[in-house]
Short mmCIF file of C-alpha atoms in Angstrom, two decimals:
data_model
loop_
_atom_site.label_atom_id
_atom_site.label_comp_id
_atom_site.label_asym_id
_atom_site.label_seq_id
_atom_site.Cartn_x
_atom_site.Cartn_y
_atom_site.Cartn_z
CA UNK A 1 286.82 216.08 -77.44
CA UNK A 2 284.81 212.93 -77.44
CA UNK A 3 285.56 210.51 -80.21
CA UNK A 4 283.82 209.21 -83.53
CA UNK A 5 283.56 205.74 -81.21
CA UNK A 6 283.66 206.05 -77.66
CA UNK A 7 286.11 203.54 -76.09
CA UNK A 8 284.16 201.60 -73.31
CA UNK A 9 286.42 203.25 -70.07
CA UNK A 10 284.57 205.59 -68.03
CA UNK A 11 285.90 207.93 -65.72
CA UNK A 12 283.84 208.01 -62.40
CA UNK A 13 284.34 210.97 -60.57
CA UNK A 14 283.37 212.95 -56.88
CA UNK A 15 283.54 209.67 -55.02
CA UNK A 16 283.10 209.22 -51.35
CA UNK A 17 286.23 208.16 -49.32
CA UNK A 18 284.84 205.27 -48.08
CA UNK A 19 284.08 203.80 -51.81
CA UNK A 20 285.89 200.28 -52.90
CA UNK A 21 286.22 198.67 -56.26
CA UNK A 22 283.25 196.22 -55.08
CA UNK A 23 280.56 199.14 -54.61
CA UNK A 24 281.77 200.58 -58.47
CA UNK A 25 281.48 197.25 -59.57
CA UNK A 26 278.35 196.39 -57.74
CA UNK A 27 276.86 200.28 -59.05
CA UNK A 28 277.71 199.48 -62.74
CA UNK A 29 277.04 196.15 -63.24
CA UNK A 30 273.50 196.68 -62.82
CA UNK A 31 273.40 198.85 -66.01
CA UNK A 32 275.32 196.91 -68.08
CA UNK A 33 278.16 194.46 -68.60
CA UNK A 34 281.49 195.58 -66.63
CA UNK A 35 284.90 194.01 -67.41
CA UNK A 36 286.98 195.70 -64.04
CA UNK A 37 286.83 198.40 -61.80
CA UNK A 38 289.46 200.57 -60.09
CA UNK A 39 289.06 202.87 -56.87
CA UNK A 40 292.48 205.41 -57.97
CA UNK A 41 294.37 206.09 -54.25
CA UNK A 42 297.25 207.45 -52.90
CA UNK A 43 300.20 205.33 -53.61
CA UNK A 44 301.35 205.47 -49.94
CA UNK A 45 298.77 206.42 -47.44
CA UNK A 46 296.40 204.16 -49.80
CA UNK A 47 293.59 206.80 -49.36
CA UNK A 48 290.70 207.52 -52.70
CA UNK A 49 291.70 209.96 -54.30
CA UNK A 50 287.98 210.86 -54.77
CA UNK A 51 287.91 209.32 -58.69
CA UNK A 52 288.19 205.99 -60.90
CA UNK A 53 287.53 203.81 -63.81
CA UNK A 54 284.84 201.55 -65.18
CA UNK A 55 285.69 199.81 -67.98
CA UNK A 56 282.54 198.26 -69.94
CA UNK A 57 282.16 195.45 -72.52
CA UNK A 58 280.84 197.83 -75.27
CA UNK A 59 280.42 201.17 -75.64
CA UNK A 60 276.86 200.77 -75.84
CA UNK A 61 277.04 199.78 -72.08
CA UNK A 62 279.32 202.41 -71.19
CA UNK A 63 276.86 204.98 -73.30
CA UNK A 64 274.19 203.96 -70.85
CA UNK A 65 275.93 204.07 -67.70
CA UNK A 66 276.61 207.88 -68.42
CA UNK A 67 272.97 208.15 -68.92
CA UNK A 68 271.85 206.49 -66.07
CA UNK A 69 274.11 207.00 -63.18
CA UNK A 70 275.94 210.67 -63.64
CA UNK A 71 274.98 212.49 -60.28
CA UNK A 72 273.58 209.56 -59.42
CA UNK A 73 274.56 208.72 -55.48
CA UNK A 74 276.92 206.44 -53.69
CA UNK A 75 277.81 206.21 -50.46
CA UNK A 76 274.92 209.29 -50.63
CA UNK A 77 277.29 211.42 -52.48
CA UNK A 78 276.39 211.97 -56.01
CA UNK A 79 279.28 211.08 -58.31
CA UNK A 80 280.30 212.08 -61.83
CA UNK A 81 280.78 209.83 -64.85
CA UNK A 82 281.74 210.57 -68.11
CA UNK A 83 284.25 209.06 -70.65
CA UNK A 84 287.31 208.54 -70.12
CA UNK A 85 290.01 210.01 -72.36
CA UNK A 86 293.50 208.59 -71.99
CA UNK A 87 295.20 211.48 -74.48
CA UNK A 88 295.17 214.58 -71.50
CA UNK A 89 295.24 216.83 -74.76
CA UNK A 90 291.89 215.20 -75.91
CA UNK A 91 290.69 216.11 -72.70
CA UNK A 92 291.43 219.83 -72.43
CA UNK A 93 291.09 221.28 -76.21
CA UNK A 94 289.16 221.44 -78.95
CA UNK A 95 289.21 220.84 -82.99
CA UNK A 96 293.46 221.32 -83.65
CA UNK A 97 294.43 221.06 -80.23
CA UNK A 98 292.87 224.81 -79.63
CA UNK A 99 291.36 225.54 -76.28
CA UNK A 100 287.59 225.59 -75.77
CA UNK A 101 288.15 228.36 -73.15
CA UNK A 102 286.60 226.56 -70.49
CA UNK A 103 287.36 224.20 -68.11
CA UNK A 104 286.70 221.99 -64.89
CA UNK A 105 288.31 221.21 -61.30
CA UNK A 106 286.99 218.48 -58.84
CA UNK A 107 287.35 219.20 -55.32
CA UNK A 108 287.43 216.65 -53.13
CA UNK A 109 284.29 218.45 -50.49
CA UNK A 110 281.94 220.88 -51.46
CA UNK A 111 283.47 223.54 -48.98
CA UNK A 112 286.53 224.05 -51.29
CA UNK A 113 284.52 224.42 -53.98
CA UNK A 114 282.83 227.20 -53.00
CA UNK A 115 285.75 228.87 -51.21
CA UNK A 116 287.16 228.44 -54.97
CA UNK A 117 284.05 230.17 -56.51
CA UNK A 118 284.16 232.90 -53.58
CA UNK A 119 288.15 234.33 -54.37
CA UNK A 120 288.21 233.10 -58.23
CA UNK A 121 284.97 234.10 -59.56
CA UNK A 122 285.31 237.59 -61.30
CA UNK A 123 289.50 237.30 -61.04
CA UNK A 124 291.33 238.34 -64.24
CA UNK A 125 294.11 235.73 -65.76
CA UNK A 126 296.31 236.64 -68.57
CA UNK A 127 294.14 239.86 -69.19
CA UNK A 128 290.82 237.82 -69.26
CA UNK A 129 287.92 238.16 -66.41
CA UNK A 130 286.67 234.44 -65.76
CA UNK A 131 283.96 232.92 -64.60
CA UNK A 132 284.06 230.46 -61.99
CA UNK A 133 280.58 228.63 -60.66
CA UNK A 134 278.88 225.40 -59.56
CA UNK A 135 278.91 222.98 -62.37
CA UNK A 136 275.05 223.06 -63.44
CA UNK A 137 274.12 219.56 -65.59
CA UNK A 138 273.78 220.67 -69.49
CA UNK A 139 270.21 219.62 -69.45
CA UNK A 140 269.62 221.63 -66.39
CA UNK A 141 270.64 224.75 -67.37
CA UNK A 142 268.42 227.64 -68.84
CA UNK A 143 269.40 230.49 -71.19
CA UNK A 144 267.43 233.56 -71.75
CA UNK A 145 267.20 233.69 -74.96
CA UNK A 146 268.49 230.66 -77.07
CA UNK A 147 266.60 230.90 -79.76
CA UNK A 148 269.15 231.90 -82.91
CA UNK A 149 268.64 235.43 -84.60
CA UNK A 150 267.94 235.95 -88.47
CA UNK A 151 266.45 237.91 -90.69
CA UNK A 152 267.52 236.01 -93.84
CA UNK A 153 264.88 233.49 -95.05
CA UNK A 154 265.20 230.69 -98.23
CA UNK A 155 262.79 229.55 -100.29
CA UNK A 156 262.78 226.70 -103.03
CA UNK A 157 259.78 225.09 -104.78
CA UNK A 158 259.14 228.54 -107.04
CA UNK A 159 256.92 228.04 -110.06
CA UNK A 160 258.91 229.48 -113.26
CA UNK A 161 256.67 232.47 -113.47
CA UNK A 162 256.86 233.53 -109.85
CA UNK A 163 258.26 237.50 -109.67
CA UNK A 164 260.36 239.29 -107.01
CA UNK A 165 257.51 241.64 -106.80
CA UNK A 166 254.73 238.22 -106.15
CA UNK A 167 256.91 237.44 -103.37
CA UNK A 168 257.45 240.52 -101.78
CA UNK A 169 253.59 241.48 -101.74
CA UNK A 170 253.10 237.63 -100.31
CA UNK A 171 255.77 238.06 -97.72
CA UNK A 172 255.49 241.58 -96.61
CA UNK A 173 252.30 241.37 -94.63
CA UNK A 174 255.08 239.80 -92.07
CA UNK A 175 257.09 242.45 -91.89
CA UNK A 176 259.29 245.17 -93.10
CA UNK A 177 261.17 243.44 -96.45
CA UNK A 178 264.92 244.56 -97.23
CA UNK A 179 264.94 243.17 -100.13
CA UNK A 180 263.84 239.81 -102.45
CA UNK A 181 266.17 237.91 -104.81
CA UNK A 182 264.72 234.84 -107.24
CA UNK A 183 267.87 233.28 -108.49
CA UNK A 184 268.56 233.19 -112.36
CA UNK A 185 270.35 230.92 -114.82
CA UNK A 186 272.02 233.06 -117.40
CA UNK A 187 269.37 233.40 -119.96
CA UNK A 188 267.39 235.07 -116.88
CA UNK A 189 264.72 231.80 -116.59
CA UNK A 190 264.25 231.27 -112.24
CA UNK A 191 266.28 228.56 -110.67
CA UNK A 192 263.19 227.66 -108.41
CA UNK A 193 264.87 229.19 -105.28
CA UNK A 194 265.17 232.44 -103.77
CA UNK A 195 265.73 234.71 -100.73
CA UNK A 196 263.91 237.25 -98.35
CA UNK A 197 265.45 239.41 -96.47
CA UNK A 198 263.42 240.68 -93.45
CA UNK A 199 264.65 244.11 -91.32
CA UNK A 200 263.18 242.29 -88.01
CA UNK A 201 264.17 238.85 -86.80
CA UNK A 202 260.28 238.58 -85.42
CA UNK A 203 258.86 239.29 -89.30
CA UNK A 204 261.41 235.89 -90.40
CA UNK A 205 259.86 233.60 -87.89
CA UNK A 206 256.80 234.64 -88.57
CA UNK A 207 256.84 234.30 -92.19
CA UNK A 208 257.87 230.53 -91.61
CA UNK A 209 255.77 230.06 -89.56
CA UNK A 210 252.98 231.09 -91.83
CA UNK A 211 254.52 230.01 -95.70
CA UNK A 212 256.92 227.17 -94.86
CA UNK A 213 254.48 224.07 -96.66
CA UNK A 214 252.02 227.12 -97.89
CA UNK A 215 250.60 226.70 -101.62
CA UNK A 216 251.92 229.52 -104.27
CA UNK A 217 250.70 228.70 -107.29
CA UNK A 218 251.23 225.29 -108.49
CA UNK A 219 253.96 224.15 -105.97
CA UNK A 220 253.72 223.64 -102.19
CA UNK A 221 256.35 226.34 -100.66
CA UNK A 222 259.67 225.59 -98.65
CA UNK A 223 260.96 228.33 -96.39
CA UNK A 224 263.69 228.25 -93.88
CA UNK A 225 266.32 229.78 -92.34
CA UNK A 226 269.20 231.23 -94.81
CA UNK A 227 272.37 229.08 -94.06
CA UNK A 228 275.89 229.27 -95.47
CA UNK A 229 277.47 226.93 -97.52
CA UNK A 230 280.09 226.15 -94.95
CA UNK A 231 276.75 225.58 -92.21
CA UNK A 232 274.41 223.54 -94.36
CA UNK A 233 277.41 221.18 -94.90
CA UNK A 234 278.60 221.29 -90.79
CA UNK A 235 274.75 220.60 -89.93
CA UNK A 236 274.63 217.70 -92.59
CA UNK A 237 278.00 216.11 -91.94
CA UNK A 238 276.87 215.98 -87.85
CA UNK A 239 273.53 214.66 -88.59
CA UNK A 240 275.84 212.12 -90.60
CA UNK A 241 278.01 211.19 -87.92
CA UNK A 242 275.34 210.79 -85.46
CA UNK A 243 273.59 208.35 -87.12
CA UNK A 244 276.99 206.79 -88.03
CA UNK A 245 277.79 206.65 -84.30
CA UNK A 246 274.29 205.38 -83.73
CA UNK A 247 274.67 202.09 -85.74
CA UNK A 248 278.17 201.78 -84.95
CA UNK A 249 276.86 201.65 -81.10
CA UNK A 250 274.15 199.42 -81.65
CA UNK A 251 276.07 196.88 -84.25
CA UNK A 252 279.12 196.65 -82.02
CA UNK A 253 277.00 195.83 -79.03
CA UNK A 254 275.61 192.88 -81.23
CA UNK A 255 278.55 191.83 -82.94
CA UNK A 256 280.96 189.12 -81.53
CA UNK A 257 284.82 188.14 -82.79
CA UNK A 258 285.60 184.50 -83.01
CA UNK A 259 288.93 183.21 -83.11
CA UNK A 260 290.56 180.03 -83.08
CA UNK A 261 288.35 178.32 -85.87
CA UNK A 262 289.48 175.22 -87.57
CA UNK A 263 290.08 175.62 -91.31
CA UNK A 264 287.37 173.35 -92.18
CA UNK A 265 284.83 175.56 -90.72
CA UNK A 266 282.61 177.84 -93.75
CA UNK A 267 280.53 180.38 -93.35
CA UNK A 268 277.54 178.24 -92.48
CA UNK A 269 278.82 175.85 -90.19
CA UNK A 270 279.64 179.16 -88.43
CA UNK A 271 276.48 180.43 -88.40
CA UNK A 272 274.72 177.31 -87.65
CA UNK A 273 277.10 176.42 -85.02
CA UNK A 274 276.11 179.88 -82.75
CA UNK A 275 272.33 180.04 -84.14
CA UNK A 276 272.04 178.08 -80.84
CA UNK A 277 272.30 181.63 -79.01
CA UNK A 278 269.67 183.72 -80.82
CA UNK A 279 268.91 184.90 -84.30
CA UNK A 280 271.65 185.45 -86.39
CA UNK A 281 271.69 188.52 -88.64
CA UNK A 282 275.35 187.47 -90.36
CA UNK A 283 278.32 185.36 -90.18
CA UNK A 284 281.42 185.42 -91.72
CA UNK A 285 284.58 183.46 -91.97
CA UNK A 286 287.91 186.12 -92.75
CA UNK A 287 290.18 184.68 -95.41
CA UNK A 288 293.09 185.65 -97.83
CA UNK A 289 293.03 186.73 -101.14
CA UNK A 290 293.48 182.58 -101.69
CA UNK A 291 290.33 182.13 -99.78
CA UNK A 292 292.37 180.27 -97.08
CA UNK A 293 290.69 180.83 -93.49
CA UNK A 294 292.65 183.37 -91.56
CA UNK A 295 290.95 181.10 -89.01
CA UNK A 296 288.89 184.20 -87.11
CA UNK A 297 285.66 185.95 -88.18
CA UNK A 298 282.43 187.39 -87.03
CA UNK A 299 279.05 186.94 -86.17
CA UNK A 300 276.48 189.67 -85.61
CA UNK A 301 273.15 188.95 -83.75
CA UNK A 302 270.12 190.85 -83.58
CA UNK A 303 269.95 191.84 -79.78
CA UNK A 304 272.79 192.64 -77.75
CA UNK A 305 271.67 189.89 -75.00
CA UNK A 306 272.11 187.38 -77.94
CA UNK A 307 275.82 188.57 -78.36
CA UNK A 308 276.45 188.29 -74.88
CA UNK A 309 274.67 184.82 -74.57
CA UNK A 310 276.83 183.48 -77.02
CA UNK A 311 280.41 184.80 -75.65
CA UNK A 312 279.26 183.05 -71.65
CA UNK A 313 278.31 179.72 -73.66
CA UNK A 314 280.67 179.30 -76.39
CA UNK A 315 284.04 180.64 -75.35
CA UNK A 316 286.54 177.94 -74.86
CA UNK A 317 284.01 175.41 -75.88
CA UNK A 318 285.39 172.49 -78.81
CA UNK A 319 284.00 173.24 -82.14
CA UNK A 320 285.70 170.11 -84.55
CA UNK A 321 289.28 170.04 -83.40
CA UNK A 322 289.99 173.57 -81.61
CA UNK A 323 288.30 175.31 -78.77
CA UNK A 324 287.05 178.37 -79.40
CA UNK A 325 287.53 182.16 -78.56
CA UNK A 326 284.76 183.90 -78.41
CA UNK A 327 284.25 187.31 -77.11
CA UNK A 328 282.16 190.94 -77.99
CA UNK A 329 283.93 192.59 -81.17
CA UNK A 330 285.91 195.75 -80.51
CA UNK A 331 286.85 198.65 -82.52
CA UNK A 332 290.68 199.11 -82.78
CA UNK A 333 290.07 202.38 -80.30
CA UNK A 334 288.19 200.55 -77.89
CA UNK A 335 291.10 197.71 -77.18
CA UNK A 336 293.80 200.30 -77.61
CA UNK A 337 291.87 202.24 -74.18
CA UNK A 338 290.86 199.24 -72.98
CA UNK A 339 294.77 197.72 -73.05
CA UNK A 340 295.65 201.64 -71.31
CA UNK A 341 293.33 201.38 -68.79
CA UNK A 342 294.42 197.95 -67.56
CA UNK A 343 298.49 199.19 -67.96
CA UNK A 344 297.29 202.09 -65.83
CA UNK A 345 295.82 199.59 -63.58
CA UNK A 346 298.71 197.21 -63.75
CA UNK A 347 301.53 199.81 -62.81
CA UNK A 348 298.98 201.83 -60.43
CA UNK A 349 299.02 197.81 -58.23
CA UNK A 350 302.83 197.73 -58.87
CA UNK A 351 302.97 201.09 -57.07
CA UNK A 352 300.76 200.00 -53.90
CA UNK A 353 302.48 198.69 -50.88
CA UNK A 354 302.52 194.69 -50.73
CA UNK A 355 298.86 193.22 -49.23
CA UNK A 356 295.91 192.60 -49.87
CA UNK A 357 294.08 195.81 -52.10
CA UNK A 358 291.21 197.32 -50.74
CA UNK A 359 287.70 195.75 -51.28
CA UNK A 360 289.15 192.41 -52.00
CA UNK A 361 286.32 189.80 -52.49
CA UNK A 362 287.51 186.26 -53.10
CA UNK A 363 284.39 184.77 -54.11
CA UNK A 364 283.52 188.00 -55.60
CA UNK A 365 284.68 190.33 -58.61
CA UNK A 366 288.34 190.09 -59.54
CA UNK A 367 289.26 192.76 -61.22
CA UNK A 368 291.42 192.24 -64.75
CA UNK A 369 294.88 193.61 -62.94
CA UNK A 370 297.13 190.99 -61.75
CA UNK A 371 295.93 189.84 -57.98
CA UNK A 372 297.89 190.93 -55.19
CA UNK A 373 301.18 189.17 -54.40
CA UNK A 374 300.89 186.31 -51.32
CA UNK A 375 304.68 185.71 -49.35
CA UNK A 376 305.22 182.41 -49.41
CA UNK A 377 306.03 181.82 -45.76
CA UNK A 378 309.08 178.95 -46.33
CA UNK A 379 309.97 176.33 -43.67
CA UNK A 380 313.30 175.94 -41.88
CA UNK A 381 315.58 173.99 -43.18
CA UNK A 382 318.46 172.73 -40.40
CA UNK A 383 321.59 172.10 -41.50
CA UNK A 384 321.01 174.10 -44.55
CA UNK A 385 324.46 173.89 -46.37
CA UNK A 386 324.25 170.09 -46.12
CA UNK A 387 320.70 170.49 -47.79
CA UNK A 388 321.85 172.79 -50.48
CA UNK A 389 324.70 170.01 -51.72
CA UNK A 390 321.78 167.67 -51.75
CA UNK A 391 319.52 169.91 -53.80
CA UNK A 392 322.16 171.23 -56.22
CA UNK A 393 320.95 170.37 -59.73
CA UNK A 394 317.50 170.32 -58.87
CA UNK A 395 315.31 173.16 -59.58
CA UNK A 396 314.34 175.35 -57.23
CA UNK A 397 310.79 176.27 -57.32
CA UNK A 398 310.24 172.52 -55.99
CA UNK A 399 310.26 174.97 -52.49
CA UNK A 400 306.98 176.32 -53.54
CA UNK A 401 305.01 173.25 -52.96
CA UNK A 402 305.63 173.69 -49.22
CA UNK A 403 303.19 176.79 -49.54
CA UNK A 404 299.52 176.62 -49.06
CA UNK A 405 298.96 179.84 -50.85
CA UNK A 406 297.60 178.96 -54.61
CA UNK A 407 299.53 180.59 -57.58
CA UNK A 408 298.93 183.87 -58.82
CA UNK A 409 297.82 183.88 -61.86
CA UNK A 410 296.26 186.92 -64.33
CA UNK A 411 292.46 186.98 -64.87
CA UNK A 412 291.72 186.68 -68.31
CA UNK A 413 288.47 189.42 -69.97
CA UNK A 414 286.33 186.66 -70.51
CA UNK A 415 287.44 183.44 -68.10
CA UNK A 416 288.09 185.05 -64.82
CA UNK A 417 286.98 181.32 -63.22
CA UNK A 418 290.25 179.91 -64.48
CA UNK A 419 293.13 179.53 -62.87
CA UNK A 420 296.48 177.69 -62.85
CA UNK A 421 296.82 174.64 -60.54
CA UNK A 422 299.65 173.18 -59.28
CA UNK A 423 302.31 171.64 -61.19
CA UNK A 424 301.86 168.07 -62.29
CA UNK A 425 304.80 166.54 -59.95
CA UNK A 426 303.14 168.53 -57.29
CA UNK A 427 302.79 165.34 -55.11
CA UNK A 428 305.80 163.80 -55.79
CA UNK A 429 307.49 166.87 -55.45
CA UNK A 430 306.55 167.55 -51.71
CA UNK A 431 307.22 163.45 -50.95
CA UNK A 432 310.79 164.06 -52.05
CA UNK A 433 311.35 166.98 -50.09
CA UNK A 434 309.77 165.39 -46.83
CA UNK A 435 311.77 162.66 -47.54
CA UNK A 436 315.30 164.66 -47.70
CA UNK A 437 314.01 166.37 -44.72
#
């Protein structure tokens, strides 16, 4: 069940062995903004397990990856990418946790696939014959007839002195008529509306066809489709939430947080400080019911590009007396998948044997688990005991500045340049251990 929101994680599926992190990241990042990328593989042999994740900026970005790259192909095997769904209930049932009664399974080669569709297509489970087949792309796929049947037609826009018997003389050189009704306040005046009630679905769509926006008298006619109550409402409350989801998509995309903002900055010092970015649409410092700062707030730009202009100039930059955070605002779902996926990631690395992870680029993309751990290869030390009276008292990670490995550190979302240097007595440090040496 996809969400109000989609979260920005994608699940990437159908992947060739051979695929690292750097071609998903490489693939991705040329539809949109990426934040890390994971290969998922075998926690011992350390072979792809044929799927990953993507995690985007916004879901706007992740929306458009779907769009543009499922069955798309890498490593010329077309892969699968959809959203990812962290609850495994989400992913397998429908409104109350029912099942939708149908299902998917990823092989990892076509040839198991269709030895799958060969013995399993036709079998009976739990006293049910199922259907198992090549998954065909929804867009793809062609039904016979999809076109919905009724007979049941409604019509509003009735002048007061239309009859039953106008409307069935108007409407029955369409087809056989079961009946007309005009509805009636209790005094027996029309309500404006009505129904027809055709014996063949053909007469119906006809008869829209030919009245729907037709002139009856003094009013221009409305027909449609009868609908339930319960229908109307379902069609009206998705239209609803489509639109919703629609703005929601294209506001977040546009819409950055800002955090760490001196007290002394107002609404417009806000605004005019990140105008320098693009055309602001609104900015807005939080604050308590005192109207004391809560020191974070928001400011939504026009174009996405804007947004992201603004988080790659401003972040960590001074503005009066504190640097500032800056970064694309996120719906409480999207961080709460975002902070899964990169757990996932985190204890999926803690799970991998000790080296370097596959598809490692140092100059390139580091992904936003924790790097991979370095031994520290220590010198020998003669007459050790001697060395450890010497020492005692001292602290002990004075050892590590004997190493030429850097320390690891864990890439921050939005400043995955910085990184920790050495400790200030660094020099001094390594002269007094030479020097007891």
């Amino acid at each position: 069940m996809v969400p109000t929101v989609p979260s920005p994680a994608l699940y990437v599926g159908d992947l060739h062995p051979d695929v690292m992190d750097s071609h998903l990241f490489d693939l991705f990042s040329s539809v949109g903004a990426v934040t890390s990328v994971r290969v998922c593989r075998d926690t011992v042999s350390g072979r792809s397990l044929g799927y990953g994740y993507v995690n985007c900026i916004s879901s706007q970005d992740a929306a458009q990856a779907i769009e543009k790259l499922n069955h798309a192909s890498l490593n010329g095997k077309p892969i699968r990418v959809m959203w990812s769904h962290r609850d495994p209930e989400a992913r397998n049932s429908g409104i109350d946790g029912k099942s939708k009664g149908y299902g998917f399974v990823q092989f990892d080669s076509e040839e198991c696939a269709n030895s799958a569709i060969e013995k399993l297509n036709g079998s009976v489970i739990d006293g049910k014959k199922i259907y198992v087949g090549n998954f065909i792309k929804k867009s793809e796929r062609v039904l016979p007839d999809s076109e919905p049947k009724y007979t049941n037609l409604y019509m509003k826009n009735l002048d007061d002195d239309i009859t039953e018997e106008l409307i069935q003389l108007k409407f029955s050189e369409f087809g056989k008529i079961r009946n007309v009704i005009i509805a009636k306040d209790a005094e027996g005046n029309s309500k404006g509306f009505g129904f027809v009630n055709f014996e063949n679905p053909d007469s119906a769509r006809r008869a829209i066809k030919a009245m729907n926006g037709a002139q009856l008298a003094s009013k221009t006619l409305y027909v449609g489709r009868a609908q339930k109550k319960e229908e109307r409402q379902e069609i009206l409350r998705r239209l609803f939430e489509e639109k919703r989801e629609e703005q929601l998509r294209k506001n977040m995309a546009s819409n950055v947080y800002v955090k760490n903002i001196d007290d002394d900055v107002d609404d417009d010092a806000l605004r005019e400080h990140f105008s320098q970015c693009g055309n602001i649409i609104s900015a807005i410092v939080m604050r308590d019911d005192k109207g004391i700062s809560k020191g974070f707030g928001f400011v939504c730009y026009s174009k996405p590009e804007e947004a992201r202009r603004s988080v790659n100039t401003l972040h960590g930059c001074m503005f009066l007396r504190k640097p500032l955070y800056v970064a694309i605002a996120q719906r409480k779902e999207d961080r709460k998948a975002q902070l899964q996926l990169q757990f996932a990631q985190h204890m999926g690395l803690m799970n991998q044997t000790v080296g370097p992870r596959p598809g490692w680029r140092p100059s390139g993309f580091v992904s936003a688990s924790r790097p991979p751990f370095q031994p520290m290869q220590l010198p020998v030390v003669p007459n050790a005991q001697r060395q450890h009276r010497q020492s005692r008292g001292q602290m002990n990670g004075r050892m590590l500045s004997q190493s030429d490995h850097s320390i690891p550190h864990i890439c921050h979302l939005h400043q995955l340049d910085h990184s920790l240097g050495p400790p200030k007595d660094f020099n001094s440090s390594q002269a007094s251990f030479m020097h007891q040496k």
